[in-house]
CSV table of C-alpha atoms and ligand atoms in Angstrom, one decimal:
chain,number,residue,atom,x,y,z
A,976,UNK,CA,-187.2,85.4,76.8
A,977,UNK,CA,-184.8,83.6,74.4
A,978,UNK,CA,-184.0,87.3,72.9
A,979,UNK,CA,-182.9,88.2,76.8
A,980,UNK,CA,-180.9,84.9,75.8
A,981,UNK,CA,-179.6,85.1,72.8
A,982,UNK,CA,-178.2,89.2,74.6
A,983,UNK,CA,-177.0,87.8,77.7
A,984,UNK,CA,-175.7,84.5,77.8
A,985,UNK,CA,-172.1,83.1,76.1
A,986,UNK,CA,-173.3,80.8,72.9
A,987,UNK,CA,-170.3,79.0,71.5
A,988,UNK,CA,-171.0,77.8,67.6
A,989,UNK,CA,-170.7,75.1,65.3
A,990,UNK,CA,-168.3,76.0,62.9
A,991,UNK,CA,-170.4,74.8,60.3
A,992,UNK,CA,-172.6,77.2,61.0
A,993,UNK,CA,-171.1,80.2,60.6
A,994,UNK,CA,-169.3,79.5,57.2
A,995,UNK,CA,-170.6,80.2,53.8
A,996,UNK,CA,-170.1,77.4,51.4
A,997,UNK,CA,-167.4,79.7,49.9
A,998,UNK,CA,-165.2,79.6,53.2
A,999,UNK,CA,-166.2,76.1,53.2
A,1000,UNK,CA,-164.2,75.4,50.0
A,1001,UNK,CA,-161.6,77.8,51.2
A,1002,UNK,CA,-160.9,75.2,54.7
A,1003,UNK,CA,-160.6,72.4,52.3
A,1004,UNK,CA,-158.2,73.9,49.8
A,1005,UNK,CA,-156.1,75.2,53.5
A,1006,UNK,CA,-156.5,71.8,54.8
A,1007,UNK,CA,-155.3,69.6,51.6
A,1008,UNK,CA,-151.9,72.5,51.8
A,1009,UNK,CA,-151.8,71.5,55.7
A,1010,UNK,CA,-152.0,67.3,55.2
A,1011,UNK,CA,-149.5,67.6,52.5
A,1012,UNK,CA,-146.9,69.6,54.5
A,1013,UNK,CA,-147.8,67.1,57.8
A,1014,UNK,CA,-146.6,63.9,55.4
A,1015,UNK,CA,-143.6,65.6,54.8
A,1016,UNK,CA,-143.0,67.0,57.8
A,1017,UNK,CA,-142.1,63.3,60.0
A,1018,UNK,CA,-139.6,65.4,62.6
A,1019,UNK,CA,-138.5,68.5,63.8
A,1020,UNK,CA,-135.8,68.4,61.3
A,1021,UNK,CA,-137.9,67.4,58.4
A,1022,UNK,CA,-140.1,70.2,60.1
A,1023,UNK,CA,-137.9,72.7,60.0
A,1024,UNK,CA,-136.6,71.9,56.1
A,1025,UNK,CA,-139.9,71.7,54.4
A,1026,UNK,CA,-141.1,75.1,56.2
A,1027,UNK,CA,-138.1,76.2,54.4
A,1028,UNK,CA,-138.5,75.1,51.2
A,1029,UNK,CA,-142.1,76.3,51.4
A,1030,UNK,CA,-140.5,80.1,52.6
A,1031,UNK,CA,-138.0,80.4,50.0
A,1032,UNK,CA,-141.1,80.4,47.3
A,1033,UNK,CA,-142.8,82.6,49.2
A,1034,UNK,CA,-139.7,84.8,48.9
A,1035,UNK,CA,-138.4,84.5,52.3
A,1036,UNK,CA,-134.8,84.6,52.4
A,1037,UNK,CA,-131.7,84.0,55.1
A,1038,UNK,CA,-131.4,86.3,57.2
A,1039,UNK,CA,-127.8,87.9,57.3
A,1040,UNK,CA,-127.4,90.1,60.2
A,1041,UNK,CA,-124.4,92.1,58.3
A,1042,UNK,CA,-127.1,93.4,55.3
A,1043,UNK,CA,-129.8,96.1,55.3
A,1044,UNK,CA,-132.7,95.0,55.7
A,1045,UNK,CA,-135.6,97.1,55.6
A,1046,UNK,CA,-140.1,97.2,55.6
A,1047,UNK,CA,-141.6,95.0,54.1
A,1048,UNK,CA,-138.5,92.2,53.7
A,1049,UNK,CA,-139.0,88.2,54.5
A,1050,UNK,CA,-136.1,86.7,56.3
A,1051,UNK,CA,-135.8,83.0,58.3
A,1052,UNK,CA,-132.8,81.8,61.1
A,1053,UNK,CA,-132.9,78.1,61.7
A,1054,UNK,CA,-130.8,77.5,64.4
A,1055,UNK,CA,-129.4,74.1,64.7
A,1056,UNK,CA,-131.6,72.6,61.9
A,1057,UNK,CA,-134.4,72.2,64.2
A,1058,UNK,CA,-135.4,76.0,65.4
A,1059,UNK,CA,-136.6,78.3,62.7
A,1060,UNK,CA,-137.9,81.4,62.9
A,1061,UNK,CA,-139.4,83.5,60.3
A,1062,UNK,CA,-140.0,87.8,60.3
A,1063,UNK,CA,-141.5,89.9,58.3
A,1064,UNK,CA,-140.3,93.1,58.6
A,1065,UNK,CA,-142.9,95.7,59.9
A,1066,UNK,CA,-143.0,99.8,58.4
A,1067,UNK,CA,-143.4,100.6,62.7
A,1068,UNK,CA,-140.3,100.3,64.8
A,1069,UNK,CA,-139.4,97.3,66.4
A,1070,UNK,CA,-139.4,99.8,69.6
A,1071,UNK,CA,-143.7,99.1,69.5
A,1072,UNK,CA,-143.2,95.7,69.8
A,1073,UNK,CA,-143.7,92.2,67.4
A,1074,UNK,CA,-146.9,90.3,66.8
A,1075,UNK,CA,-145.3,86.6,67.3
A,1076,UNK,CA,-146.8,83.1,66.8
A,1077,UNK,CA,-145.0,80.3,68.5
A,1078,UNK,CA,-145.3,76.5,67.5
A,1079,UNK,CA,-143.4,73.8,68.4
A,1080,UNK,CA,-142.2,70.8,65.9
A,1081,UNK,CA,-141.0,68.0,67.6
A,1082,UNK,CA,-143.4,65.5,68.6
A,1083,UNK,CA,-143.2,62.8,71.0
A,1084,UNK,CA,-141.3,59.4,69.6
A,1085,UNK,CA,-138.7,56.7,70.1
A,1086,UNK,CA,-135.4,58.1,70.0
A,1087,UNK,CA,-132.4,55.4,69.2
A,1088,UNK,CA,-129.5,55.1,71.8
A,1089,UNK,CA,-125.8,56.5,70.8
A,1090,UNK,CA,-124.9,52.7,71.2
A,1091,UNK,CA,-128.2,50.9,69.7
A,1092,UNK,CA,-127.1,47.6,67.6
A,1093,UNK,CA,-127.2,44.5,68.8
A,1094,UNK,CA,-128.4,40.9,68.5
A,1095,UNK,CA,-130.4,38.8,70.8
A,1096,UNK,CA,-131.7,35.0,69.7
A,1097,UNK,CA,-130.3,35.4,66.4
A,1098,UNK,CA,-132.5,38.5,65.8
A,1099,UNK,CA,-131.2,42.2,66.1
A,1100,UNK,CA,-132.6,45.2,67.1
A,1101,UNK,CA,-132.4,49.5,68.1
A,1102,UNK,CA,-132.6,50.3,71.6
A,1103,UNK,CA,-134.6,53.3,72.3
A,1104,UNK,CA,-134.6,56.0,74.4
A,1105,UNK,CA,-138.4,57.4,74.9
A,1106,UNK,CA,-138.7,61.5,73.9
A,1107,UNK,CA,-141.8,63.0,75.7
A,1108,UNK,CA,-145.4,61.9,77.2
A,1109,UNK,CA,-145.5,58.7,75.6
A,1110,UNK,CA,-148.0,56.1,76.1
A,1111,UNK,CA,-145.6,53.1,75.4
A,1112,UNK,CA,-148.6,51.0,75.1
A,1113,UNK,CA,-149.7,52.5,71.8
A,1114,UNK,CA,-146.5,52.5,70.4
A,1115,UNK,CA,-145.9,48.1,70.1
A,1116,UNK,CA,-147.0,46.2,67.3
A,1117,UNK,CA,-147.4,49.5,64.9
A,1118,UNK,CA,-145.4,50.1,61.8
A,1119,UNK,CA,-142.1,52.4,62.2
A,1120,UNK,CA,-139.9,54.5,59.9
A,1121,UNK,CA,-136.5,56.0,60.7
A,1122,UNK,CA,-135.5,59.7,60.1
A,1123,UNK,CA,-132.3,61.6,61.6
A,1124,UNK,CA,-128.8,62.1,60.7
A,1125,UNK,CA,-125.3,61.3,61.2
A,1126,UNK,CA,-122.5,62.8,61.5
A,1127,UNK,CA,-119.4,62.1,60.9
A,1128,UNK,CA,-115.9,62.1,62.5
A,1129,UNK,CA,-114.8,63.7,59.5
A,1130,UNK,CA,-117.2,66.4,59.8
A,1131,UNK,CA,-120.0,65.1,57.2
A,1132,UNK,CA,-123.6,64.9,58.1
A,1133,UNK,CA,-125.5,61.9,56.4
A,1134,UNK,CA,-129.4,61.8,56.1
A,1135,UNK,CA,-132.0,58.2,57.5
A,1136,UNK,CA,-134.9,58.0,56.3
A,1137,UNK,CA,-135.9,53.9,56.0
A,1138,UNK,CA,-140.0,53.8,55.8
A,1139,UNK,CA,-141.7,56.3,54.6
A,1140,UNK,CA,-141.4,55.1,50.9
A,1141,UNK,CA,-144.2,52.5,50.8
A,1142,UNK,CA,-140.8,50.6,49.0
A,1143,UNK,CA,-139.8,50.4,51.9
A,1144,UNK,CA,-139.6,48.0,54.8
A,1145,UNK,CA,-141.0,49.0,57.9
A,1146,UNK,CA,-140.0,48.5,61.6
A,1147,UNK,CA,-141.3,47.1,64.6
A,1148,UNK,CA,-141.7,46.7,68.6
A,1149,UNK,CA,-143.6,43.3,69.3
A,1150,UNK,CA,-146.0,42.7,72.4
A,1151,UNK,CA,-147.0,40.3,74.3
A,1152,UNK,CA,-149.7,37.2,72.5
A,1153,UNK,CA,-152.6,37.1,75.1
A,1154,UNK,CA,-152.1,33.6,75.2
A,1155,UNK,CA,-149.2,34.4,77.4
A,1156,UNK,CA,-149.7,38.2,79.0
A,1157,UNK,CA,-151.7,36.8,82.1
A,1158,UNK,CA,-149.2,38.6,84.4
A,1159,UNK,CA,-148.4,41.8,81.6
A,1160,UNK,CA,-152.5,42.2,81.8
A,1161,UNK,CA,-152.3,43.0,85.5
A,1162,UNK,CA,-149.9,45.8,85.5
A,1163,UNK,CA,-151.1,49.3,85.4
A,1164,UNK,CA,-151.2,50.7,81.9
A,1165,UNK,CA,-148.1,52.4,82.5
A,1166,UNK,CA,-146.3,50.1,83.2
A,1167,UNK,CA,-147.5,46.6,81.2
A,1168,UNK,CA,-144.5,48.0,78.3
A,1169,UNK,CA,-141.2,49.0,80.1
A,1170,UNK,CA,-139.3,51.6,78.5
A,1171,UNK,CA,-136.3,49.2,78.2
A,1172,UNK,CA,-138.4,46.8,75.8
A,1173,UNK,CA,-139.1,49.3,73.0
A,1174,UNK,CA,-136.2,47.3,71.1
A,1175,UNK,CA,-137.3,47.9,66.9
A,1176,UNK,CA,-136.5,44.8,65.3
A,1177,UNK,CA,-134.2,45.4,62.7
A,1178,UNK,CA,-133.4,42.0,61.2
A,1179,UNK,CA,-133.5,38.5,61.2
A,1180,UNK,CA,-131.3,37.0,58.4
A,1181,UNK,CA,-127.8,35.6,59.2
A,1182,UNK,CA,-124.8,37.5,56.6
A,1183,UNK,CA,-124.1,34.7,54.1
A,1184,UNK,CA,-121.0,32.9,54.5
A,1185,UNK,CA,-120.6,34.5,58.7
A,1186,UNK,CA,-120.1,31.9,61.1
A,1187,UNK,CA,-120.6,32.5,65.2
A,1188,UNK,CA,-122.1,35.8,66.9
A,1189,UNK,CA,-123.8,38.4,65.9
A,1190,UNK,CA,-124.1,37.2,61.9
A,1191,UNK,CA,-128.0,38.9,61.8
A,1192,UNK,CA,-126.3,42.3,63.5
A,1193,UNK,CA,-123.4,42.1,61.0
A,1194,UNK,CA,-125.7,41.1,58.3
A,1195,UNK,CA,-128.0,44.8,59.1
A,1196,UNK,CA,-124.6,47.0,60.3
A,1197,UNK,CA,-123.3,46.3,56.5
A,1198,UNK,CA,-126.3,47.3,54.5
A,1199,UNK,CA,-126.0,50.6,56.6
A,1200,UNK,CA,-122.9,50.6,55.7
A,1201,UNK,CA,-123.5,50.2,51.9
A,1202,UNK,CA,-126.9,52.7,52.6
A,1203,UNK,CA,-125.3,55.1,54.6
A,1204,UNK,CA,-121.0,54.6,54.9
A,1205,UNK,CA,-121.2,54.1,58.2
A,1206,UNK,CA,-120.1,52.0,61.6
A,1207,UNK,CA,-121.0,51.3,64.8
A,1208,UNK,CA,-118.8,53.8,66.3
A,1209,UNK,CA,-121.0,56.1,64.4
A,1210,UNK,CA,-124.6,55.9,66.1
A,1211,UNK,CA,-122.9,58.4,69.0
A,1212,UNK,CA,-123.1,61.0,67.1
A,1213,UNK,CA,-126.7,60.6,65.1
A,1214,UNK,CA,-130.0,61.5,66.1
A,1215,UNK,CA,-132.3,58.7,64.5
A,1216,UNK,CA,-135.8,58.9,65.2
A,1217,UNK,CA,-138.7,56.6,64.6
A,1218,UNK,CA,-142.0,57.7,64.4
A,1219,UNK,CA,-145.2,56.1,63.3
A,1220,UNK,CA,-145.3,55.3,59.2
A,1221,UNK,CA,-148.8,56.2,59.4
A,1222,UNK,CA,-149.7,58.2,56.3
A,1223,UNK,CA,-152.2,61.6,56.8
A,1224,UNK,CA,-155.2,60.6,56.5
A,1225,UNK,CA,-159.2,62.1,56.1
A,1226,UNK,CA,-161.2,60.6,58.6
A,1227,UNK,CA,-164.9,59.3,59.1
A,1228,UNK,CA,-167.0,58.9,56.5
A,1229,UNK,CA,-168.0,62.9,56.1
A,1230,UNK,CA,-163.8,63.3,55.7
A,1231,UNK,CA,-164.4,66.5,58.3
A,1232,UNK,CA,-161.6,64.9,60.4
A,1233,UNK,CA,-157.5,64.7,59.9
A,1234,UNK,CA,-155.6,61.7,61.1
A,1235,UNK,CA,-151.6,62.1,61.3
A,1236,UNK,CA,-149.1,62.0,63.5
A,1237,UNK,CA,-147.3,64.5,65.3
A,1238,UNK,CA,-150.4,67.5,65.1
A,1239,UNK,CA,-149.1,68.2,68.7
A,1240,UNK,CA,-148.1,70.7,67.4
A,1241,UNK,CA,-147.6,71.0,63.3
A,1242,UNK,CA,-151.0,71.4,62.7
A,1243,UNK,CA,-150.4,74.8,64.7
A,1244,UNK,CA,-147.1,75.7,62.7
A,1245,UNK,CA,-147.9,75.2,59.5
A,1246,UNK,CA,-151.0,77.5,60.9
A,1247,UNK,CA,-148.4,80.1,61.7
A,1248,UNK,CA,-146.8,79.4,58.7
A,1249,UNK,CA,-149.1,79.6,55.9
A,1250,UNK,CA,-149.9,83.1,57.7
A,1251,UNK,CA,-146.4,84.2,57.7
A,1252,UNK,CA,-145.8,82.9,54.3
A,1253,UNK,CA,-149.3,85.2,53.2
A,1254,UNK,CA,-148.4,88.4,55.2
A,1255,UNK,CA,-147.2,91.5,52.5
A,1256,UNK,CA,-145.9,94.7,54.2
A,1257,UNK,CA,-147.2,94.3,58.0
A,1258,UNK,CA,-147.5,97.7,60.2
A,1259,UNK,CA,-145.7,95.7,63.2
A,1260,UNK,CA,-143.2,93.1,62.4
A,1261,UNK,CA,-144.7,89.6,62.2
A,1262,UNK,CA,-142.3,86.8,63.6
A,1263,UNK,CA,-143.0,82.8,63.4
A,1264,UNK,CA,-141.4,80.5,65.9
A,1265,UNK,CA,-141.1,77.0,65.2
A,1266,UNK,CA,-139.3,75.5,68.6
A,1267,UNK,CA,-137.8,72.1,69.1
A,1268,UNK,CA,-137.8,70.5,72.7
A,1269,UNK,CA,-141.0,72.3,74.3
A,1270,UNK,CA,-142.4,67.9,74.5
A,1271,UNK,CA,-139.3,67.8,77.1
A,1272,UNK,CA,-139.6,71.0,79.0
A,1273,UNK,CA,-138.4,74.5,76.0
A,1274,UNK,CA,-134.7,72.9,77.1
A,1275,UNK,CA,-131.5,73.3,75.5
A,1276,UNK,CA,-130.4,75.4,72.3
A,1277,UNK,CA,-133.2,74.5,70.1
A,1278,UNK,CA,-135.3,75.6,72.4
A,1279,UNK,CA,-137.9,78.4,73.4
A,1280,UNK,CA,-135.7,78.7,76.8
A,1281,UNK,CA,-133.1,79.2,74.3
A,1282,UNK,CA,-131.2,82.7,74.2
A,1283,UNK,CA,-131.3,81.6,70.7
A,1284,UNK,CA,-134.8,83.9,70.0
A,1285,UNK,CA,-132.3,86.6,71.9
A,1286,UNK,CA,-130.0,86.5,69.4
A,1287,UNK,CA,-132.6,86.5,66.7
A,1288,UNK,CA,-134.7,89.4,67.9
A,1289,UNK,CA,-131.7,91.5,69.2
A,1290,UNK,CA,-129.8,91.4,65.6
A,1291,UNK,CA,-133.5,92.8,63.9
A,1292,UNK,CA,-133.2,95.6,67.0
A,1293,UNK,CA,-129.9,96.3,66.8
A,1294,UNK,CA,-130.2,96.9,62.9
A,1295,UNK,CA,-133.1,99.7,64.1
A,1296,UNK,CA,-131.0,100.9,67.3
A,1297,UNK,CA,-133.7,99.8,69.6
A,1298,UNK,CA,-133.2,97.7,72.6
A,1299,UNK,CA,-134.5,94.4,72.6
A,1300,UNK,CA,-136.1,95.2,76.1
A,1301,UNK,CA,-138.3,97.9,75.0
A,1302,UNK,CA,-139.1,95.8,72.0
A,1303,UNK,CA,-140.4,92.5,74.3
A,1304,UNK,CA,-142.3,95.0,76.3
A,1305,UNK,CA,-144.9,95.9,74.0
A,1306,UNK,CA,-144.9,92.6,71.9
A,1307,UNK,CA,-147.7,90.2,72.1
A,1308,UNK,CA,-147.6,86.5,71.2
A,1309,UNK,CA,-149.8,83.8,70.4
A,1310,UNK,CA,-148.7,80.7,72.1
A,1311,UNK,CA,-149.9,78.5,69.3
A,1312,UNK,CA,-150.3,74.8,70.5
A,1313,UNK,CA,-152.3,72.8,70.6
A,1314,UNK,CA,-155.3,71.5,73.7
A,1315,UNK,CA,-157.6,68.1,74.2
A,1316,UNK,CA,-160.4,68.0,72.4
A,1317,UNK,CA,-163.8,66.9,74.4
A,1318,UNK,CA,-164.0,63.2,74.0
A,1319,UNK,CA,-167.7,61.8,74.5
A,1320,UNK,CA,-166.1,58.7,75.3
A,1321,UNK,CA,-164.3,59.8,78.1
A,1322,UNK,CA,-165.9,62.4,79.5
A,1323,UNK,CA,-165.6,62.4,82.3
A,1324,UNK,CA,-161.7,63.9,82.5
A,1325,UNK,CA,-163.0,66.7,81.2
A,1326,UNK,CA,-165.0,70.0,82.6
A,1327,UNK,CA,-167.6,70.3,79.9
A,1328,UNK,CA,-168.3,73.9,79.9
A,1329,UNK,CA,-164.4,75.0,80.4
A,1330,UNK,CA,-163.3,71.8,77.6
A,1331,UNK,CA,-162.5,72.9,73.7
A,1332,UNK,CA,-164.3,70.4,72.0
A,1333,UNK,CA,-163.9,69.1,68.1
A,1334,UNK,CA,-166.0,71.5,65.2
A,1335,UNK,CA,-165.7,75.1,67.3
A,1336,UNK,CA,-162.7,77.0,66.4
A,1337,UNK,CA,-159.4,77.5,67.5
A,1338,UNK,CA,-159.7,77.9,71.5
A,1339,UNK,CA,-158.0,80.4,73.4
A,1340,UNK,CA,-156.9,79.4,77.0
A,1341,UNK,CA,-156.1,81.5,79.5
A,1342,UNK,CA,-153.6,79.0,81.9
A,1343,UNK,CA,-152.3,75.7,81.3
A,1344,UNK,CA,-150.4,74.0,84.0
A,1345,UNK,CA,-151.4,71.8,86.5
A,1346,UNK,CA,-152.4,71.5,90.4
A,1347,UNK,CA,-153.7,75.1,90.5
A,1348,UNK,CA,-152.8,76.7,87.4
A,1349,UNK,CA,-149.1,75.3,88.8
A,1350,UNK,CA,-146.2,76.4,86.1
A,1351,UNK,CA,-148.9,78.2,83.4
A,1352,UNK,CA,-148.2,81.6,82.2
A,1353,UNK,CA,-151.8,82.9,83.2
A,1354,UNK,CA,-152.4,85.8,80.5
A,1355,UNK,CA,-154.2,89.0,81.9
A,1356,UNK,CA,-157.5,89.9,81.6
A,1357,UNK,CA,-156.5,92.4,78.9
A,1358,UNK,CA,-154.3,90.1,77.2
A,1359,UNK,CA,-157.3,88.1,76.7
A,1360,UNK,CA,-159.4,90.9,76.0
A,1361,UNK,CA,-157.2,91.6,73.1
A,1362,UNK,CA,-157.0,88.0,71.7
A,1363,UNK,CA,-160.6,88.2,71.5
A,1364,UNK,CA,-160.9,91.4,69.7
A,1365,UNK,CA,-158.1,90.7,67.4
A,1366,UNK,CA,-160.4,87.3,66.8
A,1367,UNK,CA,-163.5,89.1,66.3
A,1368,UNK,CA,-162.4,91.8,63.8
A,1369,UNK,CA,-161.1,89.3,61.3
A,1370,UNK,CA,-163.9,86.8,61.9
A,1371,UNK,CA,-162.5,83.8,64.0
A,1372,UNK,CA,-164.0,81.0,65.0
A,1373,UNK,CA,-162.8,80.8,68.8
A,1374,UNK,CA,-164.2,78.5,71.8
A,1375,UNK,CA,-162.3,78.9,75.2
A,1376,UNK,CA,-159.9,75.6,76.6
A,1377,UNK,CA,-159.3,74.2,79.8
A,1378,UNK,CA,-157.3,71.2,79.3
A,1379,UNK,CA,-159.6,68.9,81.7
A,1380,UNK,CA,-161.1,68.9,85.1
A,1381,UNK,CA,-159.5,70.6,87.4
A,1382,UNK,CA,-156.7,67.8,90.2
A,1383,UNK,CA,-156.9,65.4,86.8
A,1384,UNK,CA,-154.0,66.4,85.0
A,1385,UNK,CA,-152.3,69.2,83.1
A,1386,UNK,CA,-149.7,70.1,81.0
A,1387,UNK,CA,-147.8,73.3,79.6
A,1388,UNK,CA,-146.7,74.8,76.6
A,1389,UNK,CA,-144.0,77.3,75.7
A,1390,UNK,CA,-146.4,80.3,76.9
A,1391,UNK,CA,-145.1,81.0,80.2
A,1392,UNK,CA,-141.0,81.6,78.6
A,1393,UNK,CA,-142.3,84.0,76.4
A,1394,UNK,CA,-143.7,85.6,79.0
A,1395,UNK,CA,-141.4,85.7,81.7
A,1396,UNK,CA,-138.8,87.4,78.8
A,1397,UNK,CA,-141.6,90.5,80.0
A,1398,UNK,CA,-144.0,89.7,76.8
A,1399,UNK,CA,-147.9,89.6,76.9
A,1400,UNK,CA,-148.5,85.8,75.9
A,1401,UNK,CA,-152.1,84.0,75.4
A,1402,UNK,CA,-152.1,80.4,74.4
A,1403,UNK,CA,-154.6,79.3,71.3
A,1404,UNK,CA,-154.6,76.2,69.4
A,1405,UNK,CA,-156.0,73.3,67.6
A,1406,UNK,CA,-157.8,71.0,69.6
A,1407,UNK,CA,-156.8,67.4,69.3
A,1408,UNK,CA,-158.3,64.1,70.0
A,1409,UNK,CA,-155.6,61.4,71.3
A,1410,UNK,CA,-153.2,63.9,71.5
A,1411,UNK,CA,-149.4,62.2,71.5
A,1412,UNK,CA,-150.8,59.0,70.5
A,1413,UNK,CA,-149.2,58.0,67.2
A,1414,UNK,CA,-152.4,59.2,65.6
A,1415,UNK,CA,-153.3,61.9,66.6
A,1416,UNK,CA,-157.1,63.8,64.8
A,1417,UNK,CA,-158.3,67.0,64.2
A,1418,UNK,CA,-161.1,68.4,62.3
A,1419,UNK,CA,-160.2,70.4,59.2
A,1420,UNK,CA,-162.4,73.6,60.3
A,1421,UNK,CA,-160.4,73.7,63.1
A,1422,UNK,CA,-157.2,73.8,61.1
A,1423,UNK,CA,-158.5,76.5,59.0
A,1424,UNK,CA,-159.8,78.9,61.9
A,1425,UNK,CA,-156.1,78.7,63.6
A,1426,UNK,CA,-154.6,79.7,59.9
A,1427,UNK,CA,-157.2,82.2,60.3
A,1428,UNK,CA,-156.0,83.4,64.1
A,1429,UNK,CA,-152.7,83.2,63.4
A,1430,UNK,CA,-153.3,85.6,60.4
A,1431,UNK,CA,-155.4,88.1,62.1
A,1432,UNK,CA,-152.7,88.2,65.2
A,1433,UNK,CA,-149.8,88.9,62.7
A,1434,UNK,CA,-151.9,92.0,60.7
A,1435,UNK,CA,-152.9,93.1,64.3
A,1436,UNK,CA,-151.8,97.0,65.1
B,2500,MN,MN1,-147.8,70.7,72.3
B,2501,MN,MN1,-147.4,67.8,73.4
């Protein structure tokens, strides 16, 4: 009877049970590299910059559309410092299509407003406007660091980086003490911390020798001026992000988990990167996309809906006299984005048979969306079959993923924008606990299997 069950039933396995000792070590070694990347990739710009630095070590160079391009070449293009496209040219014509993996490198956070600095009751603050789907109550009373750029009126750009170095100060948003939070505590969770109260404390000491109003604000502005050469007007042309100042750490006594900010979706971004770095002379051209703006709808020049993607792929196709539409028609894309790991503490939001679980491998999703698959790519049965085959041939441990119960909520990825381009697309990524929180959790085995999955896609025929 059990033999018949083995034959006929679909059974998912813990990755630990399918790996031998040698491969468990490979998984550990991969995760050490990933954790190092995640620690540096605090923002989309830093994620792109670190990816380029590593890519150049692996022999990638910036793509020049006027230079010759041949099989085996490793190239990249970075758009606005925030959308990164890498390719390893295959021996096949681009007319036969390419193998794409598309992740995003932007994560939910607090952005500074364009006129951010003010003083209130002798405390200096930055006003913020949150970016992406945050749970606002999670962003108070945690250490924050600041990263970004200021574009000066003379055309120069200055990098801002304060708080990541342990010798730096950190920044902070206050919350009420429980003694005085009776009214706030009666509010629904989503309303207890209004967006306009996410103000970051920047200082409390008046500038020496100053009298009157705004002495603390002036002290802060003077420090910024000394460090970066900026004045208050320069904030108008700045992008400065406050992100959690938490180090990437192993989690759990058995060290099987990774805690870190921004794993949605840098965990898949790094899997794609490590996979394409190691891709040599593929048959089909391999293309790695690290997109920006996914968390606010994939819009803008650096988002996945942007023509910047057509521009890059069109440049490659022009080199071979191939029509871009024909290349797309024959391409395969894995939209590599995270999904919710089943949380045994909150089982009521998931349908356990279809929800992904920690340590069960890279999670394939046929569809995402909400309220009846709305807004989802909904991969065809044939594309699902193709990805199963690719993963099976490469010994990739995979599982199935549905983001929560029907009618419980939902989410989206870049998959629909790739599908809209007539590219066969399927979602596959790493399960995450506490997604979009300041400190997200993944399982090492799943991170490793996501990397193996991306490698298999790049190598597929
Ligand atoms: Mn995501
Ligand atoms: Mn997200």
